[in-house]
Short mmCIF file of C-alpha atoms and ligand atoms in Angstrom, two decimals:
data_model
loop_
_atom_site.label_atom_id
_atom_site.label_comp_id
_atom_site.label_asym_id
_atom_site.label_seq_id
_atom_site.Cartn_x
_atom_site.Cartn_y
_atom_site.Cartn_z
CA UNK A 1 -47.16 -4.29 -0.88
CA UNK A 2 -48.61 -7.19 0.96
CA UNK A 3 -49.29 -10.12 -1.28
CA UNK A 4 -45.85 -10.96 -2.71
CA UNK A 5 -45.48 -13.63 -0.06
CA UNK A 6 -48.40 -15.54 -1.57
CA UNK A 7 -47.27 -18.92 -2.74
CA UNK A 8 -47.21 -19.61 -6.48
CA UNK A 9 -47.25 -23.19 -7.63
CA UNK A 10 -43.71 -24.26 -8.41
CA UNK A 11 -43.31 -25.50 -12.00
CA UNK A 12 -42.72 -29.24 -12.08
CA UNK A 13 -39.90 -30.52 -14.26
CA UNK A 14 -41.81 -33.63 -15.24
CA UNK A 15 -43.45 -34.84 -18.42
CA UNK A 16 -46.72 -33.42 -17.08
CA UNK A 17 -47.34 -30.11 -18.86
CA UNK A 18 -47.06 -27.17 -16.49
CA UNK A 19 -50.02 -24.86 -16.82
CA UNK A 20 -48.27 -21.71 -18.06
CA UNK A 21 -51.42 -19.61 -18.41
CA UNK A 22 -52.36 -20.32 -14.79
CA UNK A 23 -48.82 -19.44 -13.74
CA UNK A 24 -48.85 -15.99 -15.42
CA UNK A 25 -52.30 -15.30 -13.96
CA UNK A 26 -51.06 -16.08 -10.46
CA UNK A 27 -47.99 -13.96 -11.03
CA UNK A 28 -50.14 -11.05 -12.20
CA UNK A 29 -52.37 -11.36 -9.18
CA UNK A 30 -49.40 -11.53 -6.83
CA UNK A 31 -47.73 -8.35 -8.13
CA UNK A 32 -50.88 -6.30 -8.76
CA UNK A 33 -50.61 -4.88 -5.25
CA UNK A 34 -46.98 -3.77 -5.74
CA UNK A 35 -47.48 -0.05 -6.19
CA UNK A 36 -43.96 1.25 -5.60
CA UNK A 37 -42.34 3.62 -8.07
CA UNK A 38 -43.59 6.59 -10.02
CA UNK A 39 -44.63 7.54 -13.53
CA UNK A 40 -42.04 9.09 -15.85
CA UNK A 41 -42.89 12.77 -16.09
CA UNK A 42 -39.88 14.31 -17.83
CA UNK A 43 -41.78 13.61 -21.06
CA UNK A 44 -45.06 15.34 -20.10
CA UNK A 45 -47.30 12.99 -22.12
CA UNK A 46 -45.99 9.92 -20.23
CA UNK A 47 -47.25 11.33 -16.93
CA UNK A 48 -50.80 10.76 -18.23
CA UNK A 49 -50.40 6.96 -17.98
CA UNK A 50 -52.62 5.01 -15.60
CA UNK A 51 -50.38 3.71 -12.78
CA UNK A 52 -52.61 0.62 -12.45
CA UNK A 53 -51.90 -0.66 -15.97
CA UNK A 54 -50.21 -4.03 -15.65
CA UNK A 55 -49.77 -6.91 -18.04
CA UNK A 56 -47.55 -9.93 -18.51
CA UNK A 57 -47.18 -11.74 -21.86
CA UNK A 58 -45.03 -14.67 -22.93
CA UNK A 59 -44.43 -15.72 -26.54
CA UNK A 60 -42.83 -19.10 -27.12
CA UNK A 61 -40.64 -19.88 -30.11
CA UNK A 62 -43.25 -22.40 -31.28
CA UNK A 63 -45.82 -19.61 -31.57
CA UNK A 64 -47.87 -19.84 -28.37
CA UNK A 65 -48.76 -16.55 -26.66
CA UNK A 66 -49.82 -16.38 -23.00
CA UNK A 67 -51.28 -13.07 -21.80
CA UNK A 68 -52.81 -11.57 -18.71
CA UNK A 69 -53.94 -8.11 -17.54
CA UNK A 70 -53.96 -5.00 -19.75
CA UNK A 71 -52.29 -6.82 -22.63
CA UNK A 72 -53.99 -4.80 -25.37
CA UNK A 73 -53.37 -1.41 -23.79
CA UNK A 74 -51.28 0.66 -26.20
CA UNK A 75 -48.27 2.64 -24.97
CA UNK A 76 -45.15 4.09 -26.58
CA UNK A 77 -42.25 1.69 -26.93
CA UNK A 78 -39.62 4.22 -25.79
CA UNK A 79 -36.12 2.81 -25.22
CA UNK A 80 -37.11 -0.75 -26.11
CA UNK A 81 -37.02 0.53 -29.70
CA UNK A 82 -33.22 0.93 -29.36
CA UNK A 83 -32.73 -2.84 -29.53
CA UNK A 84 -34.48 -3.21 -32.87
CA UNK A 85 -33.07 -0.06 -34.46
CA UNK A 86 -29.61 -1.30 -33.50
CA UNK A 87 -30.42 -4.51 -35.38
CA UNK A 88 -31.40 -2.49 -38.42
CA UNK A 89 -28.17 -0.45 -38.24
CA UNK A 90 -26.24 -3.74 -38.11
CA UNK A 91 -28.03 -4.87 -41.27
CA UNK A 92 -27.42 -1.49 -42.94
CA UNK A 93 -23.70 -1.27 -42.15
CA UNK A 94 -22.38 -4.62 -40.91
CA UNK A 95 -20.84 -5.40 -37.53
CA UNK A 96 -17.33 -4.01 -38.02
CA UNK A 97 -18.34 -0.67 -39.53
CA UNK A 98 -21.01 -0.15 -36.87
CA UNK A 99 -18.49 -0.90 -34.12
CA UNK A 100 -16.38 2.04 -35.31
CA UNK A 101 -19.41 4.32 -34.82
CA UNK A 102 -21.07 2.96 -31.67
CA UNK A 103 -19.30 0.92 -28.98
CA UNK A 104 -20.56 -2.04 -26.97
CA UNK A 105 -19.18 -1.13 -23.53
CA UNK A 106 -21.62 -0.96 -20.62
CA UNK A 107 -21.35 2.33 -18.74
CA UNK A 108 -23.14 1.73 -15.47
CA UNK A 109 -24.55 5.22 -16.02
CA UNK A 110 -28.17 6.31 -16.28
CA UNK A 111 -29.84 6.07 -19.71
CA UNK A 112 -29.67 9.82 -20.30
CA UNK A 113 -26.11 10.28 -19.08
CA UNK A 114 -24.05 12.94 -20.75
CA UNK A 115 -21.04 12.46 -18.46
CA UNK A 116 -19.01 10.08 -20.56
CA UNK A 117 -19.50 11.95 -23.77
CA UNK A 118 -16.01 13.34 -24.11
CA UNK A 119 -13.83 14.24 -27.05
CA UNK A 120 -11.27 11.52 -26.47
CA UNK A 121 -13.77 8.82 -27.40
CA UNK A 122 -15.00 9.20 -30.96
CA UNK A 123 -18.04 6.99 -30.36
CA UNK A 124 -20.75 6.70 -27.73
CA UNK A 125 -20.29 3.75 -25.37
CA UNK A 126 -23.20 1.54 -26.40
CA UNK A 127 -26.46 1.67 -28.38
CA UNK A 128 -28.75 1.25 -25.35
CA UNK A 129 -28.02 4.62 -23.69
CA UNK A 130 -29.57 7.67 -25.33
CA UNK A 131 -26.35 9.03 -26.86
CA UNK A 132 -25.56 5.68 -28.49
CA UNK A 133 -29.14 5.23 -29.61
CA UNK A 134 -29.26 8.66 -31.25
CA UNK A 135 -25.96 7.88 -33.01
CA UNK A 136 -27.36 4.50 -34.11
CA UNK A 137 -30.55 6.09 -35.44
CA UNK A 138 -28.50 8.66 -37.36
CA UNK A 139 -26.97 5.75 -39.32
CA UNK A 140 -30.27 4.31 -40.60
CA UNK A 141 -30.25 4.39 -44.38
CA UNK A 142 -32.87 6.12 -46.52
CA UNK A 143 -32.99 8.88 -49.10
CA UNK A 144 -35.04 11.22 -46.88
CA UNK A 145 -36.67 11.30 -43.41
CA UNK A 146 -39.88 9.72 -44.72
CA UNK A 147 -38.08 6.76 -46.24
CA UNK A 148 -36.07 6.25 -43.05
CA UNK A 149 -39.20 6.30 -40.87
CA UNK A 150 -41.01 3.96 -43.27
CA UNK A 151 -38.08 1.53 -43.17
CA UNK A 152 -38.19 1.57 -39.36
CA UNK A 153 -41.96 1.02 -39.29
CA UNK A 154 -41.64 -1.83 -41.79
CA UNK A 155 -38.96 -3.44 -39.63
CA UNK A 156 -41.19 -3.18 -36.54
CA UNK A 157 -44.06 -4.65 -38.59
CA UNK A 158 -42.00 -7.78 -39.24
CA UNK A 159 -41.29 -8.16 -35.51
CA UNK A 160 -44.92 -7.70 -34.42
CA UNK A 161 -46.80 -9.10 -37.40
CA UNK A 162 -48.91 -5.97 -37.97
CA UNK A 163 -48.63 -2.29 -38.93
CA UNK A 164 -47.60 0.16 -36.23
CA UNK A 165 -47.93 3.92 -35.95
CA UNK A 166 -46.25 6.83 -34.18
CA UNK A 167 -48.20 8.57 -31.41
CA UNK A 168 -48.02 12.19 -32.50
CA UNK A 169 -48.70 13.71 -29.06
CA UNK A 170 -45.86 11.76 -27.40
CA UNK A 171 -43.58 12.51 -30.36
CA UNK A 172 -44.33 16.25 -30.09
CA UNK A 173 -43.97 16.11 -26.32
CA UNK A 174 -40.48 14.57 -26.65
CA UNK A 175 -39.54 16.82 -29.52
CA UNK A 176 -40.38 20.01 -27.64
CA UNK A 177 -38.97 18.98 -24.24
CA UNK A 178 -36.06 16.69 -25.18
CA UNK A 179 -33.42 19.34 -24.51
CA UNK A 180 -31.01 16.87 -22.97
CA UNK A 181 -31.14 14.55 -25.98
CA UNK A 182 -30.79 17.57 -28.26
CA UNK A 183 -27.76 18.78 -26.29
CA UNK A 184 -26.21 15.30 -26.47
CA UNK A 185 -26.72 15.09 -30.23
CA UNK A 186 -25.15 18.50 -30.81
CA UNK A 187 -22.20 17.64 -28.56
CA UNK A 188 -21.72 14.43 -30.54
CA UNK A 189 -21.79 16.48 -33.75
CA UNK A 190 -19.20 18.83 -32.28
CA UNK A 191 -16.99 15.87 -31.28
CA UNK A 192 -17.29 14.32 -34.75
CA UNK A 193 -19.22 11.31 -33.42
CA UNK A 194 -22.25 11.86 -35.66
CA UNK A 195 -22.89 13.79 -38.86
CA UNK A 196 -25.41 16.37 -39.98
CA UNK A 197 -28.40 16.61 -40.25
CA UNK A 198 -28.66 16.25 -36.47
CA UNK A 199 -32.21 17.50 -36.17
CA UNK A 200 -33.41 14.86 -38.63
CA UNK A 201 -31.70 12.13 -36.59
CA UNK A 202 -33.29 13.50 -33.41
CA UNK A 203 -36.73 13.57 -35.01
CA UNK A 204 -36.33 9.96 -36.15
CA UNK A 205 -35.16 8.99 -32.64
CA UNK A 206 -38.17 10.73 -31.03
CA UNK A 207 -40.44 9.01 -33.57
CA UNK A 208 -39.02 5.53 -32.94
CA UNK A 209 -39.54 6.07 -29.18
CA UNK A 210 -43.16 7.13 -29.84
CA UNK A 211 -44.21 4.00 -31.75
CA UNK A 212 -47.29 2.45 -30.14
CA UNK A 213 -47.20 -1.17 -29.01
CA UNK A 214 -49.01 -3.35 -26.50
CA UNK A 215 -47.53 -5.92 -24.15
CA UNK A 216 -48.31 -8.82 -26.53
CA UNK A 217 -46.43 -7.05 -29.32
CA UNK A 218 -43.40 -6.75 -27.06
CA UNK A 219 -43.56 -10.44 -26.14
CA UNK A 220 -43.69 -11.45 -29.81
CA UNK A 221 -40.79 -9.09 -30.57
CA UNK A 222 -38.76 -10.67 -27.77
CA UNK A 223 -39.91 -14.11 -28.97
CA UNK A 224 -38.59 -13.23 -32.43
CA UNK A 225 -35.14 -12.57 -30.96
CA UNK A 226 -35.43 -15.83 -29.01
CA UNK A 227 -36.32 -17.55 -32.31
CA UNK A 228 -33.12 -16.39 -34.08
CA UNK A 229 -34.87 -13.53 -35.82
CA UNK A 230 -37.99 -15.27 -37.15
CA UNK A 231 -41.35 -14.05 -35.82
CA UNK A 232 -42.74 -17.21 -34.16
CA UNK A 233 -46.36 -16.23 -34.88
CA UNK A 234 -46.09 -15.27 -38.56
CA UNK A 235 -43.00 -17.22 -39.63
CA UNK A 236 -41.59 -14.06 -41.22
CA UNK A 237 -37.90 -13.24 -40.77
CA UNK A 238 -37.43 -9.87 -39.03
CA UNK A 239 -33.62 -9.72 -38.82
CA UNK A 240 -30.71 -11.62 -40.31
CA UNK A 241 -29.77 -14.45 -37.90
CA UNK A 242 -26.10 -13.38 -37.83
CA UNK A 243 -27.00 -10.20 -35.90
CA UNK A 244 -29.24 -11.67 -33.22
CA UNK A 245 -26.21 -12.59 -31.11
CA UNK A 246 -24.91 -9.00 -31.31
CA UNK A 247 -28.24 -7.57 -30.25
CA UNK A 248 -28.63 -9.99 -27.33
CA UNK A 249 -25.07 -9.26 -26.18
CA UNK A 250 -25.66 -5.52 -25.80
CA UNK A 251 -29.04 -6.18 -24.20
CA UNK A 252 -27.34 -8.44 -21.68
CA UNK A 253 -24.56 -6.00 -20.78
CA UNK A 254 -26.36 -2.65 -21.15
CA UNK A 255 -30.12 -3.12 -21.57
CA UNK A 256 -31.06 -2.17 -18.02
CA UNK A 257 -28.71 0.85 -17.73
CA UNK A 258 -27.24 1.32 -14.25
CA UNK A 259 -29.10 -1.80 -13.09
CA UNK A 260 -27.56 -3.98 -15.81
CA UNK A 261 -25.09 -5.72 -13.50
CA UNK A 262 -27.61 -6.52 -10.80
CA UNK A 263 -30.12 -7.62 -13.46
CA UNK A 264 -27.52 -9.96 -15.00
CA UNK A 265 -26.86 -11.36 -11.55
CA UNK A 266 -30.46 -11.78 -10.44
CA UNK A 267 -32.35 -12.47 -13.69
CA UNK A 268 -29.58 -13.50 -16.06
CA UNK A 269 -31.38 -12.78 -19.35
CA UNK A 270 -30.79 -10.27 -22.14
CA UNK A 271 -33.36 -7.54 -21.58
CA UNK A 272 -34.41 -3.99 -22.33
CA UNK A 273 -36.60 -1.52 -20.51
CA UNK A 274 -38.33 1.70 -21.55
CA UNK A 275 -39.57 4.69 -19.52
CA UNK A 276 -43.20 4.09 -20.47
CA UNK A 277 -43.02 0.94 -18.33
CA UNK A 278 -42.24 -1.92 -20.68
CA UNK A 279 -39.55 -4.55 -20.18
CA UNK A 280 -38.64 -7.34 -22.57
CA UNK A 281 -36.44 -10.32 -21.75
CA UNK A 282 -35.26 -13.05 -24.10
CA UNK A 283 -34.75 -16.73 -23.32
CA UNK A 284 -32.82 -17.84 -26.42
CA UNK A 285 -34.48 -20.74 -28.28
CA UNK A 286 -37.44 -20.75 -25.92
CA UNK A 287 -39.32 -17.64 -25.01
CA UNK A 288 -39.90 -13.90 -25.20
CA UNK A 289 -41.10 -12.28 -21.98
CA UNK A 290 -42.80 -8.87 -21.78
CA UNK A 291 -44.14 -6.97 -18.79
CA UNK A 292 -45.87 -3.61 -18.90
CA UNK A 293 -46.42 -1.49 -15.80
CA UNK A 294 -45.63 2.24 -15.91
CA UNK A 295 -44.52 2.75 -12.28
CA UNK A 296 -40.73 3.13 -12.46
CA UNK A 297 -37.85 2.85 -10.04
CA UNK A 298 -35.16 5.54 -9.76
CA UNK A 299 -33.26 4.06 -12.73
CA UNK A 300 -36.24 4.25 -15.06
CA UNK A 301 -37.07 0.52 -14.98
CA UNK A 302 -40.60 -0.76 -14.31
CA UNK A 303 -40.84 -1.88 -10.67
CA UNK A 304 -43.36 -4.64 -11.34
CA UNK A 305 -41.51 -5.55 -14.54
CA UNK A 306 -38.24 -6.18 -12.71
CA UNK A 307 -39.99 -8.16 -9.95
CA UNK A 308 -41.98 -10.32 -12.39
CA UNK A 309 -38.98 -11.10 -14.61
CA UNK A 310 -36.92 -12.02 -11.58
CA UNK A 311 -39.60 -14.41 -10.40
CA UNK A 312 -40.12 -16.01 -13.83
CA UNK A 313 -36.38 -16.51 -14.20
CA UNK A 314 -36.04 -18.01 -10.74
CA UNK A 315 -39.05 -20.32 -10.98
CA UNK A 316 -38.19 -21.70 -14.41
CA UNK A 317 -34.42 -21.64 -13.83
CA UNK A 318 -33.92 -19.43 -16.88
CA UNK A 319 -30.74 -17.60 -15.83
CA UNK A 320 -28.35 -18.17 -18.73
CA UNK A 321 -25.76 -19.56 -16.33
CA UNK A 322 -28.24 -21.93 -14.79
CA UNK A 323 -27.07 -25.33 -15.97
CA UNK A 324 -30.53 -26.89 -15.54
CA UNK A 325 -32.07 -24.68 -18.20
CA UNK A 326 -29.33 -25.05 -20.81
CA UNK A 327 -27.84 -28.50 -21.18
CA UNK A 328 -24.66 -28.13 -23.22
CA UNK A 329 -25.09 -30.49 -26.16
CA UNK A 330 -21.54 -29.82 -27.39
CA UNK A 331 -20.02 -31.02 -24.14
CA UNK A 332 -22.58 -33.83 -23.86
CA UNK A 333 -21.44 -35.07 -27.25
CA UNK A 334 -17.74 -34.73 -26.51
CA UNK A 335 -15.82 -37.95 -25.86
CA UNK A 336 -15.89 -38.82 -22.17
CA UNK A 337 -12.57 -39.50 -20.45
CA UNK A 338 -11.91 -43.17 -19.66
CA UNK A 339 -13.36 -44.17 -16.30
N1 LIG B 1 -37.50 8.67 -25.39
C1 LIG B 1 -36.85 8.51 -24.13
C2 LIG B 1 -35.69 9.48 -24.01
O1 LIG B 1 -35.01 9.66 -24.97
C3 LIG B 1 -36.39 7.09 -23.98
C4 LIG B 1 -35.75 6.81 -22.65
C5 LIG B 1 -36.06 5.46 -22.08
O2 LIG B 1 -37.05 4.82 -22.41
N2 LIG B 1 -35.24 5.04 -21.14
O3 LIG B 1 -35.44 10.06 -23.00
#
């Protein structure tokens, strides 16, 4: 890539409004030429993506949406779905019960790792890796598979503000080639980590991964988490506020798989990626960020997505440990020691 050295106007921390739309357009232009990485091909349908697709969208908690590039291109949500299905499992079972079924420990392992699935632990490590996500999906309530899928789709509708559908060709592609996920689910059944019917849970997991979204949808979904669970564009509540903190915590520690530590260090925002090329990041109380570009690094994260999020975080000082971005009102209000 050649153009990443191009200068982008630094946001000014003054009363003068920084032109956010111009900023995302410059960012898009700057990273368009970054063509590192490759398409996911272990799910055959994903290899049909156009490697040039690239969009950046921001959704603020006061309902503004900034978008650039292929923002209305549809793609399957893949692992980003895990975040929202985890939220639904929290609502279905409550925090303490869910913790007995799915842990919250980061693994530092790849998303499809089978290594740590041993009999001594009666629960998968966290809901962001595939094993934990399949276990989480198996806990979604509903009297039959149709009701469970409809509940999931209704939940995603609240986050995006419109009806969503499952892409049947990607679903079938995953269903027929997802041997590793199938093996994991059956091992978990054998270890007593999940219950029958395993094939129904797998189908629901493959369906949730095959839900079609565009980059704007992802930004609004991230913006909903930033807005304590209320969709900032429709005003509709998507998730009980008590669980937003839980969701953001596992995103922060485990959302980027074996890049989670470096992501926390460099970008410092709760985030989640998917193998179709999406990344969401959440700036609590302010902003949802979404980037879509299907060229992936060796960990399954979008190359442009990681680069763009890192730059947005750095330029706006959004790292959660960056004191400029988050003045601590509690400490500000605390009595000051005598001079
Ligand atoms: N559906 C994909 C899988 O189970 C999701 C993986 C991902 O997006 N990281 O392999």
